[in-house]
Coordinates of C-alpha atoms in Angstrom, one line a residue:
X1035 CA 0.0 0.0 0.0
X1036 CA 2.9 2.4 0.6
X1037 CA 4.0 2.1 -3.0
X1038 CA 0.6 3.2 -4.2
X1039 CA 0.5 6.2 -1.9
X1040 CA 4.0 7.3 -2.9
X1041 CA 3.1 6.9 -6.6
X1042 CA -0.1 8.9 -6.2
X1043 CA 1.8 11.6 -4.2
X1044 CA 4.4 11.9 -7.0
X1045 CA 1.6 12.3 -9.6
X1046 CA -0.1 15.0 -7.5
X1047 CA 3.2 16.8 -7.0
X1048 CA 3.9 16.7 -10.8
X1049 CA 0.4 18.1 -11.4
X1050 CA 0.9 20.9 -8.9
X1051 CA 4.2 21.9 -10.4
X1052 CA 2.7 21.9 -13.9
X1053 CA -0.2 24.0 -12.7
X1054 CA 2.1 26.5 -11.1
X1055 CA 4.2 26.8 -14.2
X1056 CA 1.1 27.3 -16.3
X1057 CA -0.2 30.0 -13.9
X1058 CA 3.2 31.8 -14.0
X1059 CA 3.2 31.7 -17.8
X1060 CA -0.4 33.0 -18.1
X1061 CA 0.2 35.7 -15.6
X1062 CA 3.4 36.7 -17.3
X1063 CA 1.6 36.9 -20.7
X1064 CA -1.2 39.0 -19.1
X1065 CA 1.3 41.4 -17.5
X1066 CA 3.0 41.7 -20.9
X1067 CA -0.2 42.6 -22.6
X1068 CA -1.0 45.2 -20.0
X1069 CA 2.4 46.7 -20.2
X1070 CA 2.1 46.8 -24.0
X1071 CA -1.2 48.6 -23.8
X1072 CA 0.2 51.1 -21.3
X1073 CA 3.2 51.9 -23.5
X1074 CA 1.0 52.3 -26.5
X1075 CA -1.4 54.6 -24.6
X1076 CA 1.5 56.8 -23.6
X1077 CA 2.9 56.9 -27.2
X1078 CA -0.6 57.8 -28.5
X1079 CA -1.0 60.5 -25.9
X1080 CA 2.4 62.0 -26.7
X1081 CA 1.4 62.1 -30.4
X1082 CA -1.7 64.1 -29.5
X1083 CA -4.5 61.5 -29.5
X1084 CA -7.4 62.4 -27.3
X1085 CA -7.7 60.6 -24.0
X1086 CA -11.1 59.1 -25.0
X1087 CA -9.8 57.9 -28.3
X1088 CA -6.9 56.1 -26.6
X1089 CA -9.2 54.4 -24.0
X1090 CA -11.6 53.4 -26.7
X1091 CA -9.0 52.1 -29.2
X1092 CA -6.9 50.2 -26.6
X1093 CA -10.0 49.0 -24.6
X1094 CA -8.4 49.9 -21.3
X1095 CA -9.9 48.7 -18.1
X1096 CA -10.8 51.1 -15.2
X1097 CA -7.6 50.2 -13.4
X1098 CA -5.6 50.8 -16.6
X1099 CA -7.3 54.1 -17.2
X1100 CA -6.5 55.2 -13.7
X1101 CA -2.8 54.3 -14.1
X1102 CA -2.7 56.0 -17.5
X1103 CA -4.2 59.2 -16.0
X1104 CA -1.6 59.2 -13.2
X1105 CA 1.2 59.0 -15.8
X1106 CA -0.4 61.8 -17.7
X1107 CA -0.4 63.9 -14.6
X1108 CA 3.3 63.2 -14.0
X1109 CA 4.1 64.1 -17.6
X1110 CA 2.2 67.4 -17.4
X1111 CA 3.8 68.5 -14.1

């Protein structure tokens, strides 16, 4: 019976590691997309695009809009 439990534990451990790696990959990809949108938003702003246009085109979330507006305030000060 010990052999079975050890084998099962090893399988669970392998699944846990794979799930963690997948989570890190997906989170990293999501962060990359957000950073890309943010950089694009700032470039558009610097080229004179209206705030509303930038938000609409890049489909920014409320949190992203708030961060974008904070950066604009820093740029304008």
